[in-house]
mmCIF file with all atom_site columns, C-alpha atoms and ligand atoms in Angstrom:
data_model
loop_
_atom_site.group_PDB
_atom_site.id
_atom_site.type_symbol
_atom_site.label_atom_id
_atom_site.label_alt_id
_atom_site.label_comp_id
_atom_site.label_asym_id
_atom_site.label_entity_id
_atom_site.label_seq_id
_atom_site.pdbx_PDB_ins_code
_atom_site.Cartn_x
_atom_site.Cartn_y
_atom_site.Cartn_z
_atom_site.occupancy
_atom_site.B_iso_or_equiv
_atom_site.pdbx_formal_charge
_atom_site.auth_seq_id
_atom_site.auth_comp_id
_atom_site.auth_asym_id
_atom_site.auth_atom_id
_atom_site.pdbx_PDB_model_num
ATOM   1   C  CA  . MET D 1 1   ? 15.611 -23.623 -43.432 1.00 0.00 ? 1   MET D CA  1
ATOM   2   C  CA  . ALA D 1 2   ? 16.837 -26.131 -45.923 1.00 0.00 ? 2   ALA D CA  1
ATOM   3   C  CA  . ILE D 1 3   ? 19.444 -26.658 -48.557 1.00 0.00 ? 3   ILE D CA  1
ATOM   4   C  CA  . ARG D 1 4   ? 17.875 -27.226 -51.953 1.00 0.00 ? 4   ARG D CA  1
ATOM   5   C  CA  . LYS D 1 5   ? 19.325 -29.245 -54.802 1.00 0.00 ? 5   LYS D CA  1
ATOM   6   C  CA  . ILE D 1 6   ? 21.149 -27.046 -57.314 1.00 0.00 ? 6   ILE D CA  1
ATOM   7   C  CA  . ARG D 1 7   ? 20.355 -27.688 -60.982 1.00 0.00 ? 7   ARG D CA  1
ATOM   8   C  CA  . TYR D 1 8   ? 23.352 -27.968 -63.295 1.00 0.00 ? 8   TYR D CA  1
ATOM   9   C  CA  . ILE D 1 9   ? 24.036 -26.935 -66.875 1.00 0.00 ? 9   ILE D CA  1
ATOM   10  C  CA  . GLY D 1 10  ? 22.262 -29.326 -69.238 1.00 0.00 ? 10  GLY D CA  1
ATOM   11  C  CA  . ASP D 1 11  ? 19.112 -29.203 -67.113 1.00 0.00 ? 11  ASP D CA  1
ATOM   12  C  CA  . GLU D 1 12  ? 16.370 -27.780 -69.356 1.00 0.00 ? 12  GLU D CA  1
ATOM   13  C  CA  . ILE D 1 13  ? 14.893 -25.741 -66.482 1.00 0.00 ? 13  ILE D CA  1
ATOM   14  C  CA  . LEU D 1 14  ? 17.905 -23.398 -66.624 1.00 0.00 ? 14  LEU D CA  1
ATOM   15  C  CA  . LYS D 1 15  ? 16.894 -22.326 -70.152 1.00 0.00 ? 15  LYS D CA  1
ATOM   16  C  CA  . LYS D 1 16  ? 13.333 -21.367 -69.267 1.00 0.00 ? 16  LYS D CA  1
ATOM   17  C  CA  . LYS D 1 17  ? 11.906 -17.898 -68.650 1.00 0.00 ? 17  LYS D CA  1
ATOM   18  C  CA  . CYS D 1 18  ? 10.589 -17.391 -65.116 1.00 0.00 ? 18  CYS D CA  1
ATOM   19  C  CA  . LYS D 1 19  ? 7.163  -16.038 -64.214 1.00 0.00 ? 19  LYS D CA  1
ATOM   20  C  CA  . PRO D 1 20  ? 6.655  -12.994 -61.949 1.00 0.00 ? 20  PRO D CA  1
ATOM   21  C  CA  . VAL D 1 21  ? 5.734  -13.407 -58.300 1.00 0.00 ? 21  VAL D CA  1
ATOM   22  C  CA  . LYS D 1 22  ? 2.147  -12.156 -57.877 1.00 0.00 ? 22  LYS D CA  1
ATOM   23  C  CA  . ASN D 1 23  ? 1.746  -12.442 -54.090 1.00 0.00 ? 23  ASN D CA  1
ATOM   24  C  CA  . MET D 1 24  ? 4.072  -13.100 -51.184 1.00 0.00 ? 24  MET D CA  1
ATOM   25  C  CA  . THR D 1 25  ? 3.093  -16.529 -49.917 1.00 0.00 ? 25  THR D CA  1
ATOM   26  C  CA  . PRO D 1 26  ? 4.551  -18.825 -47.266 1.00 0.00 ? 26  PRO D CA  1
ATOM   27  C  CA  . SER D 1 27  ? 6.014  -20.975 -50.033 1.00 0.00 ? 27  SER D CA  1
ATOM   28  C  CA  . ILE D 1 28  ? 7.813  -17.981 -51.609 1.00 0.00 ? 28  ILE D CA  1
ATOM   29  C  CA  . GLU D 1 29  ? 9.098  -16.925 -48.153 1.00 0.00 ? 29  GLU D CA  1
ATOM   30  C  CA  . THR D 1 30  ? 10.434 -20.435 -47.578 1.00 0.00 ? 30  THR D CA  1
ATOM   31  C  CA  . LEU D 1 31  ? 11.927 -20.489 -51.069 1.00 0.00 ? 31  LEU D CA  1
ATOM   32  C  CA  . ILE D 1 32  ? 13.858 -17.259 -50.326 1.00 0.00 ? 32  ILE D CA  1
ATOM   33  C  CA  . GLU D 1 33  ? 15.133 -18.557 -46.956 1.00 0.00 ? 33  GLU D CA  1
ATOM   34  C  CA  . ASP D 1 34  ? 16.205 -21.794 -48.601 1.00 0.00 ? 34  ASP D CA  1
ATOM   35  C  CA  . MET D 1 35  ? 17.896 -19.912 -51.443 1.00 0.00 ? 35  MET D CA  1
ATOM   36  C  CA  . PHE D 1 36  ? 20.047 -17.992 -48.936 1.00 0.00 ? 36  PHE D CA  1
ATOM   37  C  CA  . ASP D 1 37  ? 20.929 -21.255 -47.138 1.00 0.00 ? 37  ASP D CA  1
ATOM   38  C  CA  . THR D 1 38  ? 21.747 -22.972 -50.421 1.00 0.00 ? 38  THR D CA  1
ATOM   39  C  CA  . MET D 1 39  ? 23.861 -20.040 -51.666 1.00 0.00 ? 39  MET D CA  1
ATOM   40  C  CA  . TYR D 1 40  ? 25.887 -19.845 -48.423 1.00 0.00 ? 40  TYR D CA  1
ATOM   41  C  CA  . GLU D 1 41  ? 26.334 -23.632 -48.267 1.00 0.00 ? 41  GLU D CA  1
ATOM   42  C  CA  . ALA D 1 42  ? 27.722 -23.567 -51.827 1.00 0.00 ? 42  ALA D CA  1
ATOM   43  C  CA  . ASN D 1 43  ? 29.851 -20.485 -51.062 1.00 0.00 ? 43  ASN D CA  1
ATOM   44  C  CA  . GLY D 1 44  ? 28.203 -18.470 -53.852 1.00 0.00 ? 44  GLY D CA  1
ATOM   45  C  CA  . VAL D 1 45  ? 27.543 -14.719 -54.085 1.00 0.00 ? 45  VAL D CA  1
ATOM   46  C  CA  . GLY D 1 46  ? 24.144 -15.132 -55.711 1.00 0.00 ? 46  GLY D CA  1
ATOM   47  C  CA  . LEU D 1 47  ? 21.441 -17.624 -56.578 1.00 0.00 ? 47  LEU D CA  1
ATOM   48  C  CA  . ALA D 1 48  ? 18.347 -17.460 -58.771 1.00 0.00 ? 48  ALA D CA  1
ATOM   49  C  CA  . ALA D 1 49  ? 15.156 -19.481 -58.253 1.00 0.00 ? 49  ALA D CA  1
ATOM   50  C  CA  . PRO D 1 50  ? 15.484 -21.567 -61.462 1.00 0.00 ? 50  PRO D CA  1
ATOM   51  C  CA  . GLN D 1 51  ? 18.822 -22.845 -60.122 1.00 0.00 ? 51  GLN D CA  1
ATOM   52  C  CA  . VAL D 1 52  ? 16.807 -24.679 -57.482 1.00 0.00 ? 52  VAL D CA  1
ATOM   53  C  CA  . GLY D 1 53  ? 14.139 -25.684 -59.981 1.00 0.00 ? 53  GLY D CA  1
ATOM   54  C  CA  . ILE D 1 54  ? 11.568 -22.932 -59.337 1.00 0.00 ? 54  ILE D CA  1
ATOM   55  C  CA  . LEU D 1 55  ? 10.528 -20.828 -62.349 1.00 0.00 ? 55  LEU D CA  1
ATOM   56  C  CA  . ARG D 1 56  ? 9.777  -17.599 -60.469 1.00 0.00 ? 56  ARG D CA  1
ATOM   57  C  CA  . ARG D 1 57  ? 11.458 -14.190 -60.798 1.00 0.00 ? 57  ARG D CA  1
ATOM   58  C  CA  . VAL D 1 58  ? 13.342 -14.315 -57.488 1.00 0.00 ? 58  VAL D CA  1
ATOM   59  C  CA  . CYS D 1 59  ? 17.097 -14.004 -56.803 1.00 0.00 ? 59  CYS D CA  1
ATOM   60  C  CA  . VAL D 1 60  ? 19.295 -13.541 -53.774 1.00 0.00 ? 60  VAL D CA  1
ATOM   61  C  CA  . VAL D 1 61  ? 22.655 -11.743 -53.843 1.00 0.00 ? 61  VAL D CA  1
ATOM   62  C  CA  . ASP D 1 62  ? 25.264 -11.400 -51.092 1.00 0.00 ? 62  ASP D CA  1
ATOM   63  C  CA  . VAL D 1 63  ? 28.760 -10.244 -52.010 1.00 0.00 ? 63  VAL D CA  1
ATOM   64  C  CA  . ARG D 1 64  ? 29.590 -10.346 -48.271 1.00 0.00 ? 64  ARG D CA  1
ATOM   65  C  CA  . ASP D 1 65  ? 30.903 -6.789  -47.824 1.00 0.00 ? 65  ASP D CA  1
ATOM   66  C  CA  . GLU D 1 66  ? 27.452 -5.256  -48.395 1.00 0.00 ? 66  GLU D CA  1
ATOM   67  C  CA  . GLU D 1 67  ? 23.936 -6.081  -47.159 1.00 0.00 ? 67  GLU D CA  1
ATOM   68  C  CA  . PRO D 1 68  ? 22.379 -9.212  -48.687 1.00 0.00 ? 68  PRO D CA  1
ATOM   69  C  CA  . ILE D 1 69  ? 19.508 -8.456  -51.041 1.00 0.00 ? 69  ILE D CA  1
ATOM   70  C  CA  . VAL D 1 70  ? 16.449 -10.295 -52.316 1.00 0.00 ? 70  VAL D CA  1
ATOM   71  C  CA  . LEU D 1 71  ? 15.284 -9.400  -55.808 1.00 0.00 ? 71  LEU D CA  1
ATOM   72  C  CA  . ILE D 1 72  ? 11.633 -10.087 -56.603 1.00 0.00 ? 72  ILE D CA  1
ATOM   73  C  CA  . ASN D 1 73  ? 10.441 -9.312  -60.160 1.00 0.00 ? 73  ASN D CA  1
ATOM   74  C  CA  . PRO D 1 74  ? 13.554 -7.146  -60.700 1.00 0.00 ? 74  PRO D CA  1
ATOM   75  C  CA  . GLU D 1 75  ? 13.913 -4.798  -63.680 1.00 0.00 ? 75  GLU D CA  1
ATOM   76  C  CA  . ILE D 1 76  ? 17.044 -2.969  -64.825 1.00 0.00 ? 76  ILE D CA  1
ATOM   77  C  CA  . LEU D 1 77  ? 16.585 0.804   -64.593 1.00 0.00 ? 77  LEU D CA  1
ATOM   78  C  CA  . GLU D 1 78  ? 20.072 1.954   -65.455 1.00 0.00 ? 78  GLU D CA  1
ATOM   79  C  CA  . THR D 1 79  ? 23.553 0.624   -66.202 1.00 0.00 ? 79  THR D CA  1
ATOM   80  C  CA  . SER D 1 80  ? 26.879 2.362   -66.771 1.00 0.00 ? 80  SER D CA  1
ATOM   81  C  CA  . GLY D 1 81  ? 30.559 1.661   -67.219 1.00 0.00 ? 81  GLY D CA  1
ATOM   82  C  CA  . GLU D 1 82  ? 32.134 -1.650  -68.068 1.00 0.00 ? 82  GLU D CA  1
ATOM   83  C  CA  . GLN D 1 83  ? 34.020 -4.399  -66.230 1.00 0.00 ? 83  GLN D CA  1
ATOM   84  C  CA  . THR D 1 84  ? 35.698 -7.521  -67.564 1.00 0.00 ? 84  THR D CA  1
ATOM   85  C  CA  . ASP D 1 85  ? 36.529 -10.383 -65.235 1.00 0.00 ? 85  ASP D CA  1
ATOM   86  C  CA  . ASP D 1 86  ? 36.249 -14.111 -64.723 1.00 0.00 ? 86  ASP D CA  1
ATOM   87  C  CA  . GLU D 1 87  ? 32.786 -15.220 -63.717 1.00 0.00 ? 87  GLU D CA  1
ATOM   88  C  CA  . GLY D 1 88  ? 31.502 -18.492 -62.314 1.00 0.00 ? 88  GLY D CA  1
ATOM   89  C  CA  . CYS D 1 89  ? 28.108 -20.022 -61.576 1.00 0.00 ? 89  CYS D CA  1
ATOM   90  C  CA  . LEU D 1 90  ? 26.890 -22.564 -59.035 1.00 0.00 ? 90  LEU D CA  1
ATOM   91  C  CA  . SER D 1 91  ? 25.081 -24.289 -61.919 1.00 0.00 ? 91  SER D CA  1
ATOM   92  C  CA  . VAL D 1 92  ? 28.336 -24.642 -63.890 1.00 0.00 ? 92  VAL D CA  1
ATOM   93  C  CA  . PRO D 1 93  ? 30.583 -26.131 -61.188 1.00 0.00 ? 93  PRO D CA  1
ATOM   94  C  CA  . GLY D 1 94  ? 34.356 -25.954 -61.487 1.00 0.00 ? 94  GLY D CA  1
ATOM   95  C  CA  . LYS D 1 95  ? 34.281 -23.644 -64.512 1.00 0.00 ? 95  LYS D CA  1
ATOM   96  C  CA  . VAL D 1 96  ? 34.985 -19.974 -65.190 1.00 0.00 ? 96  VAL D CA  1
ATOM   97  C  CA  . ALA D 1 97  ? 34.930 -17.697 -68.224 1.00 0.00 ? 97  ALA D CA  1
ATOM   98  C  CA  . GLU D 1 98  ? 35.627 -14.044 -68.859 1.00 0.00 ? 98  GLU D CA  1
ATOM   99  C  CA  . VAL D 1 99  ? 32.520 -11.873 -69.133 1.00 0.00 ? 99  VAL D CA  1
ATOM   100 C  CA  . THR D 1 100 ? 32.214 -8.151  -69.796 1.00 0.00 ? 100 THR D CA  1
ATOM   101 C  CA  . ARG D 1 101 ? 29.310 -6.483  -68.005 1.00 0.00 ? 101 ARG D CA  1
ATOM   102 C  CA  . PRO D 1 102 ? 28.331 -2.981  -66.878 1.00 0.00 ? 102 PRO D CA  1
ATOM   103 C  CA  . ASN D 1 103 ? 30.231 -1.831  -63.787 1.00 0.00 ? 103 ASN D CA  1
ATOM   104 C  CA  . TYR D 1 104 ? 27.148 -0.204  -62.279 1.00 0.00 ? 104 TYR D CA  1
ATOM   105 C  CA  . VAL D 1 105 ? 23.503 -1.193  -62.202 1.00 0.00 ? 105 VAL D CA  1
ATOM   106 C  CA  . LYS D 1 106 ? 20.343 0.246   -60.704 1.00 0.00 ? 106 LYS D CA  1
ATOM   107 C  CA  . VAL D 1 107 ? 17.359 -2.105  -60.451 1.00 0.00 ? 107 VAL D CA  1
ATOM   108 C  CA  . SER D 1 108 ? 13.792 -1.900  -59.279 1.00 0.00 ? 108 SER D CA  1
ATOM   109 C  CA  . SER D 1 109 ? 12.486 -4.803  -57.221 1.00 0.00 ? 109 SER D CA  1
ATOM   110 C  CA  . LEU D 1 110 ? 9.873  -5.715  -54.667 1.00 0.00 ? 110 LEU D CA  1
ATOM   111 C  CA  . ASP D 1 111 ? 10.750 -6.316  -51.044 1.00 0.00 ? 111 ASP D CA  1
ATOM   112 C  CA  . MET D 1 112 ? 9.441  -9.142  -48.835 1.00 0.00 ? 112 MET D CA  1
ATOM   113 C  CA  . ASP D 1 113 ? 6.230  -7.128  -48.252 1.00 0.00 ? 113 ASP D CA  1
ATOM   114 C  CA  . MET D 1 114 ? 5.857  -6.685  -52.036 1.00 0.00 ? 114 MET D CA  1
ATOM   115 C  CA  . ASN D 1 115 ? 6.603  -2.964  -51.776 1.00 0.00 ? 115 ASN D CA  1
ATOM   116 C  CA  . PRO D 1 116 ? 8.715  -1.358  -54.498 1.00 0.00 ? 116 PRO D CA  1
ATOM   117 C  CA  . VAL D 1 117 ? 12.378 -0.846  -53.678 1.00 0.00 ? 117 VAL D CA  1
ATOM   118 C  CA  . ILE D 1 118 ? 15.474 0.220   -55.605 1.00 0.00 ? 118 ILE D CA  1
ATOM   119 C  CA  . TYR D 1 119 ? 18.922 -1.329  -55.322 1.00 0.00 ? 119 TYR D CA  1
ATOM   120 C  CA  . GLU D 1 120 ? 22.232 -0.253  -56.751 1.00 0.00 ? 120 GLU D CA  1
ATOM   121 C  CA  . GLY D 1 121 ? 25.375 -2.258  -57.281 1.00 0.00 ? 121 GLY D CA  1
ATOM   122 C  CA  . GLU D 1 122 ? 28.916 -1.558  -58.382 1.00 0.00 ? 122 GLU D CA  1
ATOM   123 C  CA  . GLY D 1 123 ? 31.719 -3.925  -59.311 1.00 0.00 ? 123 GLY D CA  1
ATOM   124 C  CA  . LEU D 1 124 ? 31.130 -7.477  -58.080 1.00 0.00 ? 124 LEU D CA  1
ATOM   125 C  CA  . ARG D 1 125 ? 27.673 -6.626  -56.755 1.00 0.00 ? 125 ARG D CA  1
ATOM   126 C  CA  . ALA D 1 126 ? 26.611 -5.269  -60.158 1.00 0.00 ? 126 ALA D CA  1
ATOM   127 C  CA  . ARG D 1 127 ? 28.048 -8.375  -61.821 1.00 0.00 ? 127 ARG D CA  1
ATOM   128 C  CA  . ALA D 1 128 ? 26.211 -10.680 -59.408 1.00 0.00 ? 128 ALA D CA  1
ATOM   129 C  CA  . ILE D 1 129 ? 22.870 -8.839  -59.803 1.00 0.00 ? 129 ILE D CA  1
ATOM   130 C  CA  . LEU D 1 130 ? 23.098 -8.950  -63.618 1.00 0.00 ? 130 LEU D CA  1
ATOM   131 C  CA  . HIS D 1 131 ? 24.223 -12.601 -63.620 1.00 0.00 ? 131 HIS D CA  1
ATOM   132 C  CA  . GLU D 1 132 ? 21.319 -13.668 -61.390 1.00 0.00 ? 132 GLU D CA  1
ATOM   133 C  CA  . MET D 1 133 ? 18.795 -11.624 -63.378 1.00 0.00 ? 133 MET D CA  1
ATOM   134 C  CA  . ASP D 1 134 ? 19.977 -13.384 -66.568 1.00 0.00 ? 134 ASP D CA  1
ATOM   135 C  CA  . HIS D 1 135 ? 18.991 -16.700 -64.961 1.00 0.00 ? 135 HIS D CA  1
ATOM   136 C  CA  . LEU D 1 136 ? 15.393 -15.431 -64.756 1.00 0.00 ? 136 LEU D CA  1
ATOM   137 C  CA  . ASP D 1 137 ? 15.355 -15.277 -68.564 1.00 0.00 ? 137 ASP D CA  1
ATOM   138 C  CA  . GLY D 1 138 ? 17.047 -18.633 -69.024 1.00 0.00 ? 138 GLY D CA  1
ATOM   139 C  CA  . ILE D 1 139 ? 20.478 -17.165 -69.824 1.00 0.00 ? 139 ILE D CA  1
ATOM   140 C  CA  . LEU D 1 140 ? 23.685 -18.742 -68.493 1.00 0.00 ? 140 LEU D CA  1
ATOM   141 C  CA  . TYR D 1 141 ? 26.801 -16.547 -68.322 1.00 0.00 ? 141 TYR D CA  1
ATOM   142 C  CA  . GLY D 1 142 ? 28.541 -18.682 -70.961 1.00 0.00 ? 142 GLY D CA  1
ATOM   143 C  CA  . GLU D 1 143 ? 26.249 -17.064 -73.537 1.00 0.00 ? 143 GLU D CA  1
ATOM   144 C  CA  . ARG D 1 144 ? 27.728 -13.670 -72.630 1.00 0.00 ? 144 ARG D CA  1
ATOM   145 C  CA  . ALA D 1 145 ? 31.334 -14.866 -72.286 1.00 0.00 ? 145 ALA D CA  1
ATOM   146 C  CA  . SER D 1 146 ? 34.051 -13.976 -74.769 1.00 0.00 ? 146 SER D CA  1
ATOM   147 C  CA  . GLU D 1 147 ? 35.467 -17.527 -74.585 1.00 0.00 ? 147 GLU D CA  1
ATOM   148 C  CA  . PRO D 1 148 ? 34.392 -21.114 -73.811 1.00 0.00 ? 148 PRO D CA  1
ATOM   149 C  CA  . TYR D 1 149 ? 34.172 -22.265 -70.174 1.00 0.00 ? 149 TYR D CA  1
ATOM   150 C  CA  . ARG D 1 150 ? 37.603 -22.980 -68.683 1.00 0.00 ? 150 ARG D CA  1
ATOM   151 C  CA  . ASP D 1 151 ? 38.412 -25.477 -65.950 1.00 0.00 ? 151 ASP D CA  1
ATOM   152 C  CA  . LEU D 1 152 ? 38.888 -23.588 -62.664 1.00 0.00 ? 152 LEU D CA  1
ATOM   153 C  CA  . GLU D 1 153 ? 41.145 -26.222 -61.028 1.00 0.00 ? 153 GLU D CA  1
ATOM   154 C  CA  . GLU D 1 154 ? 43.543 -26.418 -63.961 1.00 0.00 ? 154 GLU D CA  1
ATOM   155 C  CA  . GLU D 1 155 ? 43.903 -22.672 -63.922 1.00 0.00 ? 155 GLU D CA  1
ATOM   156 C  CA  . GLU D 1 156 ? 44.667 -22.645 -60.177 1.00 0.00 ? 156 GLU D CA  1
ATOM   157 C  CA  . GLU D 1 157 ? 47.306 -25.345 -60.619 1.00 0.00 ? 157 GLU D CA  1
ATOM   158 C  CA  . TRP D 1 158 ? 48.780 -23.386 -63.480 1.00 0.00 ? 158 TRP D CA  1
ATOM   159 C  CA  . GLU D 1 159 ? 48.964 -20.260 -61.322 1.00 0.00 ? 159 GLU D CA  1
ATOM   160 C  CA  . GLU D 1 160 ? 50.850 -22.144 -58.612 1.00 0.00 ? 160 GLU D CA  1
ATOM   161 C  CA  . GLU D 1 161 ? 53.565 -23.318 -61.004 1.00 0.00 ? 161 GLU D CA  1
HETATM 162 ZN ZN1 . ZN  Z 2 .   ? 24.610 -18.520 -62.114 1.00 0.00 ? 201 ZN  Z ZN1 1
#
């Protein structure tokens, strides 16, 4: 168990496409454990491997009110609906921007034994799954946002006034 260093926007690794996981190895198992630790430490709802500098198709998602999931070589099978809300990213600290995404997603993945599995998500869980999967293709949410990044703190202060 270890907290890994999160890579921030401007780091070239966040723009790269990740390679599939071919076999479950001790190093991939450790990576996944560390990704959960790092996500919880940073109070995030998801984390993708490139955010800790590893170019493999692995993400973790935990929106807290549903079971945590590990996505290995995930593929989108189906999406439906639409949701528009502020989104943030552990690699873009202190910022938010409004992003429209599907409200529902169904994805195929592999589990920790490299067996096929299917996950579904709605609302925040769908948003988190799609956001993390974008990271695997080098896409930050700002590219899908309808506006530039806004400062989260300024907005909170503004809401208090
Ligand atoms: Zn992110």
